[in-house]
Short mmCIF file of C-alpha atoms and ligand atoms in Angstrom, two decimals:
data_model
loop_
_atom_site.label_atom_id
_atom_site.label_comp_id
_atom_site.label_asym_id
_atom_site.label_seq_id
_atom_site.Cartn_x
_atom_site.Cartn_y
_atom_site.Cartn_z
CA UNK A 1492 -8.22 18.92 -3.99
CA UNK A 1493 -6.44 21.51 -2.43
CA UNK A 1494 -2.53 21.98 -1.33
CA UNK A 1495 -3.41 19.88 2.19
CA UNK A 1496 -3.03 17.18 -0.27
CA UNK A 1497 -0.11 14.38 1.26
CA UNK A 1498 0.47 11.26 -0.75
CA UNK A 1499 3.04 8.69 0.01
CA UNK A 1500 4.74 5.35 -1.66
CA UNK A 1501 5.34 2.63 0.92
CA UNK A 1502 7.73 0.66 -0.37
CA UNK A 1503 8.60 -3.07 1.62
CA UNK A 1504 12.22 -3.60 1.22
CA UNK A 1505 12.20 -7.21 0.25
CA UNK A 1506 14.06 -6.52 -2.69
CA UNK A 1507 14.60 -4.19 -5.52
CA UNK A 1508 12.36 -2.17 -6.94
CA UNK A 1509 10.96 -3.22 -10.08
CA UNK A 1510 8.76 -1.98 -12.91
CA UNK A 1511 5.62 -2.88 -11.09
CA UNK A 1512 6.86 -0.95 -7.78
CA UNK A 1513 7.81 1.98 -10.40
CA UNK A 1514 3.83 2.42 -11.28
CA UNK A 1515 3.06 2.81 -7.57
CA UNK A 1516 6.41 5.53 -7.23
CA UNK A 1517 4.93 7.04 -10.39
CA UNK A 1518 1.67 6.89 -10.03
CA UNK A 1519 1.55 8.02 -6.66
CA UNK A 1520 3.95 11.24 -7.39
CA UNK A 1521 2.29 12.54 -10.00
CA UNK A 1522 -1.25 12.59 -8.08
CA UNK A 1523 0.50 14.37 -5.08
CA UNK A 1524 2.54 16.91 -7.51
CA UNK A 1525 -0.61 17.87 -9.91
CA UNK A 1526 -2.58 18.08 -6.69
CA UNK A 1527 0.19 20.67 -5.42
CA UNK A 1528 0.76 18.28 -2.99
CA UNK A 1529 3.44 16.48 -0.94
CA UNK A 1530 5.02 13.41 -1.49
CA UNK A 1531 6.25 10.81 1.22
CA UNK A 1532 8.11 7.55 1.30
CA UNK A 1533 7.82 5.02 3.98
CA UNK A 1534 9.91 2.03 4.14
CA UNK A 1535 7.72 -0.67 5.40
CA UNK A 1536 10.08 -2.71 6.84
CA UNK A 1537 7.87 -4.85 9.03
CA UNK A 1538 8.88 -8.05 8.59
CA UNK A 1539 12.42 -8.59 8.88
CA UNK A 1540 12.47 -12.13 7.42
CA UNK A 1541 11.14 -11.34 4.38
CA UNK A 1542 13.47 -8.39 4.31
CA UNK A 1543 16.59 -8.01 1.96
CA UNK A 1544 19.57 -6.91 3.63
CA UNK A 1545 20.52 -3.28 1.60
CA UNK A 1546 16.75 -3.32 0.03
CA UNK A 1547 15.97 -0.08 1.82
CA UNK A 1548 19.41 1.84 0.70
CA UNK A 1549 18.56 0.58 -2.78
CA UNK A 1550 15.04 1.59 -3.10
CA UNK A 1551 15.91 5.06 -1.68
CA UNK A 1552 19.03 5.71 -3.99
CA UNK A 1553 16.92 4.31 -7.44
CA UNK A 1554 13.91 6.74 -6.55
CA UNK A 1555 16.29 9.49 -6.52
CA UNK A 1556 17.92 8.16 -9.55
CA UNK A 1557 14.05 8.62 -11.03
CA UNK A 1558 14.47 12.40 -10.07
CA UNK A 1559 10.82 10.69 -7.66
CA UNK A 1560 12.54 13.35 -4.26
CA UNK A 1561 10.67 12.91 -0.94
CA UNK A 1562 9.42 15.87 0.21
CA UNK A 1563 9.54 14.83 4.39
CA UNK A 1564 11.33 12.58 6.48
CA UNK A 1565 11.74 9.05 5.66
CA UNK A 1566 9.44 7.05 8.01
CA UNK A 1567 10.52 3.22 8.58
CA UNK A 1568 8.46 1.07 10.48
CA UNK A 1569 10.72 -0.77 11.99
CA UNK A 1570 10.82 2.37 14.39
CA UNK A 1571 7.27 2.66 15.04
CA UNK A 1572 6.82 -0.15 17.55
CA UNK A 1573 5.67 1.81 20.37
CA UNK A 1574 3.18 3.50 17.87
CA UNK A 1575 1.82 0.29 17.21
CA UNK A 1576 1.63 -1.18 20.94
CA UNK A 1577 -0.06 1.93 21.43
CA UNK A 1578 -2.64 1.30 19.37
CA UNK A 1579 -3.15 -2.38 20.19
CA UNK A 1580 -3.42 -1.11 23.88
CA UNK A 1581 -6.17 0.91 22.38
CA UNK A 1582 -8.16 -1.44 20.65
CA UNK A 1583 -7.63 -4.23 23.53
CA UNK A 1584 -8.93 -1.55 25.87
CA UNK A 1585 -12.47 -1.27 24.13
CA UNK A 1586 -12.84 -5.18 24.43
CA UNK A 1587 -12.41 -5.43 20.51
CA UNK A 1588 -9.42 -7.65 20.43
CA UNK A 1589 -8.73 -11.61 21.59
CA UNK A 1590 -5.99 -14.20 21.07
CA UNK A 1591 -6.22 -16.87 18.45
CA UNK A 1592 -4.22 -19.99 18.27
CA UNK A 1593 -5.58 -21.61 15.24
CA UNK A 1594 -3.49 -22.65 12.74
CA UNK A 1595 -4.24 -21.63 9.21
CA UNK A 1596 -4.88 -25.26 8.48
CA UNK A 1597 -7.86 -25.32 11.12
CA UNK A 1598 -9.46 -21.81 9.97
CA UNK A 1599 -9.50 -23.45 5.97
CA UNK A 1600 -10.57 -26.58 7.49
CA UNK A 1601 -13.85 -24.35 8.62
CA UNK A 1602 -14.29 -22.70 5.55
CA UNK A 1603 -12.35 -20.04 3.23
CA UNK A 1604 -12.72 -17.11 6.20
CA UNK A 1605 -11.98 -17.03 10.11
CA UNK A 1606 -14.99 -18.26 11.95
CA UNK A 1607 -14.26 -16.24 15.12
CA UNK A 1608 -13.37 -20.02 16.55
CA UNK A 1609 -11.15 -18.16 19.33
CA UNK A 1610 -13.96 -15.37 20.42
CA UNK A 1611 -14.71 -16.53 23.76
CA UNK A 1612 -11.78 -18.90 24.97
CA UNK A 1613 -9.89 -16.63 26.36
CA UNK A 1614 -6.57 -17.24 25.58
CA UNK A 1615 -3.83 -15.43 26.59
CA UNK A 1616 -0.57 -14.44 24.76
CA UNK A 1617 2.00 -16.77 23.99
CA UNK A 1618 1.99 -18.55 20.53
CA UNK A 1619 -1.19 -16.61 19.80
CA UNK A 1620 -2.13 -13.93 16.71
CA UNK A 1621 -3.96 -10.87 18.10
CA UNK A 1622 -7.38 -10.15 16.27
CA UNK A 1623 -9.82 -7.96 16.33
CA UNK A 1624 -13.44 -8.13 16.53
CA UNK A 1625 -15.38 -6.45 13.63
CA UNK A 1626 -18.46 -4.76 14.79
CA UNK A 1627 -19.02 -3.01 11.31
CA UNK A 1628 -17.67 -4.45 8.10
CA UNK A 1629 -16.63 -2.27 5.40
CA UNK A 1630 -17.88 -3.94 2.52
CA UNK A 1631 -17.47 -1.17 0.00
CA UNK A 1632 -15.88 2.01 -0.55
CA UNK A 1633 -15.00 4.55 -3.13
CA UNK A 1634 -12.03 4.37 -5.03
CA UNK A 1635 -11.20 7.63 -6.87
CA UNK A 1636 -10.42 5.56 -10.17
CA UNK A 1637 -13.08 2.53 -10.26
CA UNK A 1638 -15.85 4.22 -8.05
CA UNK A 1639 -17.79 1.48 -5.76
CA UNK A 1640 -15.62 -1.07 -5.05
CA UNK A 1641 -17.32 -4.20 -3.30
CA UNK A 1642 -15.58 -6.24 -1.04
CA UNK A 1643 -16.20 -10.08 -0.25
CA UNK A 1644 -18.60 -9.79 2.40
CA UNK A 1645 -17.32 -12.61 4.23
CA UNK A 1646 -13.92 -11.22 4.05
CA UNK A 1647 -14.91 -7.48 5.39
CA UNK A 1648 -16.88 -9.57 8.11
CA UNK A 1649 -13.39 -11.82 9.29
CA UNK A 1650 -12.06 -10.87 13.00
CA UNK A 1651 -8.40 -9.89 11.37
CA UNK A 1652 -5.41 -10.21 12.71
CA UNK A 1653 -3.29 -7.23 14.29
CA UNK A 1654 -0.21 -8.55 16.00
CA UNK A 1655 0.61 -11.56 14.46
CA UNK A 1656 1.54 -15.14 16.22
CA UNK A 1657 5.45 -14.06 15.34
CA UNK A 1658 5.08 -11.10 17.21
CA UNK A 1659 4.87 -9.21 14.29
CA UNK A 1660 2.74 -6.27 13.57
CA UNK A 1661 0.26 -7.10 10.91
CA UNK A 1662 0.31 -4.68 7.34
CA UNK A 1663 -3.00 -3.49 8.07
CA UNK A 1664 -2.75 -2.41 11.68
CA UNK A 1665 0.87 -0.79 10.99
CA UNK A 1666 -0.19 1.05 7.70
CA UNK A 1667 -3.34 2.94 9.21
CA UNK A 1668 -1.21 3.90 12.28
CA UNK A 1669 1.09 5.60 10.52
CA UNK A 1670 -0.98 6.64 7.70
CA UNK A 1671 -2.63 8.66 10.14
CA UNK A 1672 1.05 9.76 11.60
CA UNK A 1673 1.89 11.05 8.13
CA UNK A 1674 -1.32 12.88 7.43
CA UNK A 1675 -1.81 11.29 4.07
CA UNK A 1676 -4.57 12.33 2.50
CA UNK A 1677 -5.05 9.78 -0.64
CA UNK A 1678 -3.31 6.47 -0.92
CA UNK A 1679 -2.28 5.55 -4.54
CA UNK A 1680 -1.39 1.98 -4.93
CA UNK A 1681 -1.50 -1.06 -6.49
CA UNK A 1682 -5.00 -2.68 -7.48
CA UNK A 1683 -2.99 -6.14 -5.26
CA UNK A 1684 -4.21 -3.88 -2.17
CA UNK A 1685 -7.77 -3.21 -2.60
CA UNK A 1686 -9.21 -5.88 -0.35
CA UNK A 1687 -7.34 -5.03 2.59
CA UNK A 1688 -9.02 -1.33 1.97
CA UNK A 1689 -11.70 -2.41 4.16
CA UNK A 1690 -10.10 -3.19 7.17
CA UNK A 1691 -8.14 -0.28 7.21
CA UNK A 1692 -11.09 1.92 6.97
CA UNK A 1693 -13.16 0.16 9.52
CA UNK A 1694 -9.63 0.67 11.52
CA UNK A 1695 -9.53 4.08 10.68
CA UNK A 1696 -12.95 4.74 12.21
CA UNK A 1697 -12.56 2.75 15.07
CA UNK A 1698 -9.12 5.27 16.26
CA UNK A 1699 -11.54 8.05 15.41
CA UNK A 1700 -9.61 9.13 12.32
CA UNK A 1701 -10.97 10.88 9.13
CA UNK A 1702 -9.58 8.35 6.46
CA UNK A 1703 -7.82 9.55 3.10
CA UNK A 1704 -9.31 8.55 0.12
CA UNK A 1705 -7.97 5.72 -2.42
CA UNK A 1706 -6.75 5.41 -6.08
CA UNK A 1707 -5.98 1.81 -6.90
CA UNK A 1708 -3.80 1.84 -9.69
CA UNK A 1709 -3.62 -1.49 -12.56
CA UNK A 1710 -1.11 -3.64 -11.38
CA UNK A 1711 1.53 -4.63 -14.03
CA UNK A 1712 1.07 -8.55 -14.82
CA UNK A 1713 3.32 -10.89 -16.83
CA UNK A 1714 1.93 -13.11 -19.73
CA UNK A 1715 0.38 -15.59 -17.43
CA UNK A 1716 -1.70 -13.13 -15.20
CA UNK A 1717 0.07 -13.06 -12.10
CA UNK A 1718 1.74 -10.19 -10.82
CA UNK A 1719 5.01 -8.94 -11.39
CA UNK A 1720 6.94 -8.72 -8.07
CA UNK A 1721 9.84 -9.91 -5.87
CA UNK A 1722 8.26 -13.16 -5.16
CA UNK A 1723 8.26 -13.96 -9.05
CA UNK A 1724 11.78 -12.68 -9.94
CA UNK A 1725 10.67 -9.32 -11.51
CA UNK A 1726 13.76 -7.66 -13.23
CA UNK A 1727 14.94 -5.17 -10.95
CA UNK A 1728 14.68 -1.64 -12.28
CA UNK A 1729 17.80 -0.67 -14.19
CA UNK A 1730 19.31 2.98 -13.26
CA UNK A 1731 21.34 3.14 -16.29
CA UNK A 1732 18.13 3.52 -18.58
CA UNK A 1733 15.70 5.93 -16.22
CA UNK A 1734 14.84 8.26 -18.95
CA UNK A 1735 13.22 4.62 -20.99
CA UNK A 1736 11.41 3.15 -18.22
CA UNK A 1737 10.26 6.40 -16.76
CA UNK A 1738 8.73 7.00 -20.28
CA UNK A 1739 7.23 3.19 -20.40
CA UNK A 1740 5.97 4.13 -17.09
CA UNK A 1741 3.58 7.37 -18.52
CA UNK A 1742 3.01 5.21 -21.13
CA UNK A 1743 1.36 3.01 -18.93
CA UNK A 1744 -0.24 5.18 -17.02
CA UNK A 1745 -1.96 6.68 -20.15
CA UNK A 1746 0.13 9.85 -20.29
CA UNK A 1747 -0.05 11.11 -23.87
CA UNK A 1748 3.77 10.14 -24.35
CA UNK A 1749 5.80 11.32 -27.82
CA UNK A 1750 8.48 11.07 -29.31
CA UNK A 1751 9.65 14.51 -28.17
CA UNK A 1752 10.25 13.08 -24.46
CA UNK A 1753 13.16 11.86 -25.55
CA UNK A 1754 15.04 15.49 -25.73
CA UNK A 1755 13.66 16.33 -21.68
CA UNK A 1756 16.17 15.64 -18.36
CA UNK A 1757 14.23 13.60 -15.87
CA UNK A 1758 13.64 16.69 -14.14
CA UNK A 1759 11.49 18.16 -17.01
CA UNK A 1760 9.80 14.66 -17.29
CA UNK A 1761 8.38 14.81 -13.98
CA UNK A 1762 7.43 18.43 -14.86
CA UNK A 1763 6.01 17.16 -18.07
CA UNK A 1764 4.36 13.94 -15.80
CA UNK A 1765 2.81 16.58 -13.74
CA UNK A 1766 0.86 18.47 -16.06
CA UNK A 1767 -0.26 15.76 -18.34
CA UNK A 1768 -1.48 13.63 -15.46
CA UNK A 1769 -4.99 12.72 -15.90
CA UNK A 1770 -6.81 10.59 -13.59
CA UNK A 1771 -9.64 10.16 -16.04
CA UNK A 1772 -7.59 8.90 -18.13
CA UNK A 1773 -6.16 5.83 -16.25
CA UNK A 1774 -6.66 2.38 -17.39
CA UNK A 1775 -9.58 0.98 -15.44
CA UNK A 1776 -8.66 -2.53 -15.16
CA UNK A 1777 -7.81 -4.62 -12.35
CA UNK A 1778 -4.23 -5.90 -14.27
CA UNK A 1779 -2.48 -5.00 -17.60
CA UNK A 1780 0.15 -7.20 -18.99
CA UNK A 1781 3.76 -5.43 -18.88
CA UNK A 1782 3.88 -4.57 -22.96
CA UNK A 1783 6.99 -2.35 -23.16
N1 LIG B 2004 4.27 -2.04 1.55
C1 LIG B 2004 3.27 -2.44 0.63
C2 LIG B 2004 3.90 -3.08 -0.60
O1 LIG B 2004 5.07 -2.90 -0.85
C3 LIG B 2004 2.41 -1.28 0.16
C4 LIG B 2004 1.50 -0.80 1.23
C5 LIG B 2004 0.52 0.26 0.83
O2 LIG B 2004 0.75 0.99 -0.15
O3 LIG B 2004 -0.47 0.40 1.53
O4 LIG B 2004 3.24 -3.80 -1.32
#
């Protein structure tokens, strides 16, 4: 990879982040920085009810207490609405999206995946979700990490949702558009996130869009398997002891820590990140359980 490289974290602010959201920072910086890259944040805040008031500040201020500095603007979402009309105007305007006014209830009622039960009754707007018809189903794709990833073929083959009954923007129309905004060349992320790789390619193709490629990284799990997060009370990062996570952090992302790292400012950590990072290297599962 050359210097055209541009990676970015996308952080939602529904909370603090947390030592899960710290592999994605981490993970994500160190590909862009040993790629001689850049390195953006966005703040997806999408979905103001699931939003924490002061989330955003607090994300922003314990990245730069990780020495993790954006290199660009900070994009929020919560900006880009007329980015995102614009691109439902687009889609609409090839005939590829209808309304839908089934209830989640109804679609499971059908089976696990959206039947396309709303195709041809066209409904207008007005307590309706926004989907869009898909032509081509990415069922696969190559993740720099795992290789060929399948996806559910049912799944890739669901008419998804891009403006959602709320009149919110859905994740996967939002994150494309402004994927393609930023230029982003490779999206490092959580493993949570691989599934929903398929609609945004087959949405990347359909605005005519080279898409970046993908590194899923293992999400950190607790003792029962599920994923650390927000949702599940994750402890939120602590900004006192930076130098001892960020070191748990290489640690997890196979760096070849020592006990040396100890003596380095965070500054010459990230240095020291940068040239030890090793793709190869990574852990190739799916989940690891948080061992600190
Ligand atoms: N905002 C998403 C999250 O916090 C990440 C989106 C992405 O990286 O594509 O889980």
């Amino acid at each position: 990879m050359s210097n055209s490289y541009v990676g970015r974290f996308a952080p939602s602010p529904s909370g603090p982040l947390h030592f899960g959201s710290l592999i994605a920072a981490v993970g994500s910086y160190l590909q862009a920085k040993a790629n001689h890259g850049t390195w953006l944040v966005r703040i997806e805040d999408l979905d103001p009810p699931r939003e924490v008031a002061g989330a955003a500040a607090n994300i922003l201020t314990t990245l730069e207490a990780f020495g993790l500095h954006w290199d660009r603007e900070i994009m929020y979402q919560s900006q880009r609405t007329t980015a995102y009309q614009d691109a439902i105007a687009f889609l609409s305007q090839q005939n590829l999206t209808y309304f839908c006014d089934c209830t989640r209830k109804q679609i499971q009622a059908k089976g696990a995946f959206y039947q396309g039960q709303c195709k041809h009754k066209q409904l207008t707007a007005g307590n309706a979700a926004l989907r869009l018809t898909t032509t081509t189903p990415v069922d696969y794709f190559i993740d720099e990490l795992h290789g060929k990833i399948d996806i559910n073929k049912a799944l890739a083959a669901e008419d998804f949702i891009i403006h959602r009954k709320d009149g919110l923007f859905a994740y996967n129309l939002a994150v494309v558009v402004d994927d393609i905004e930023q230029g982003i060349s490779q999206v490092v992320r959580g493993a949570d996130l691989i599934e929903p790789t398929g609609r945004q390619l087959y949405l990347f193709a359909l605005f005519g869009q080279p898409a970046p490629s993908y590194l899923h990284l293992p999400l950190v799990s607790n003792a029962d398997g599920s994923k650390l997060s927000k949702q599940n009370h994750a402890p939120a990062l602590d900004t006192s002891q930076v130098k001892k996570q960020l070191i748990a952090a290489f640690k997890f992302l196979a760096l070849p820590i020592s006990a040396e790292l100890q003596d380095l400012s965070i500054p010459q950590l990230l240095q020291w990140g940068t040239e030890h990072w090793s793709v190869k290297n990574l852990p190739r599962q799916k989940s690891i359980v948080l061992n600190l």
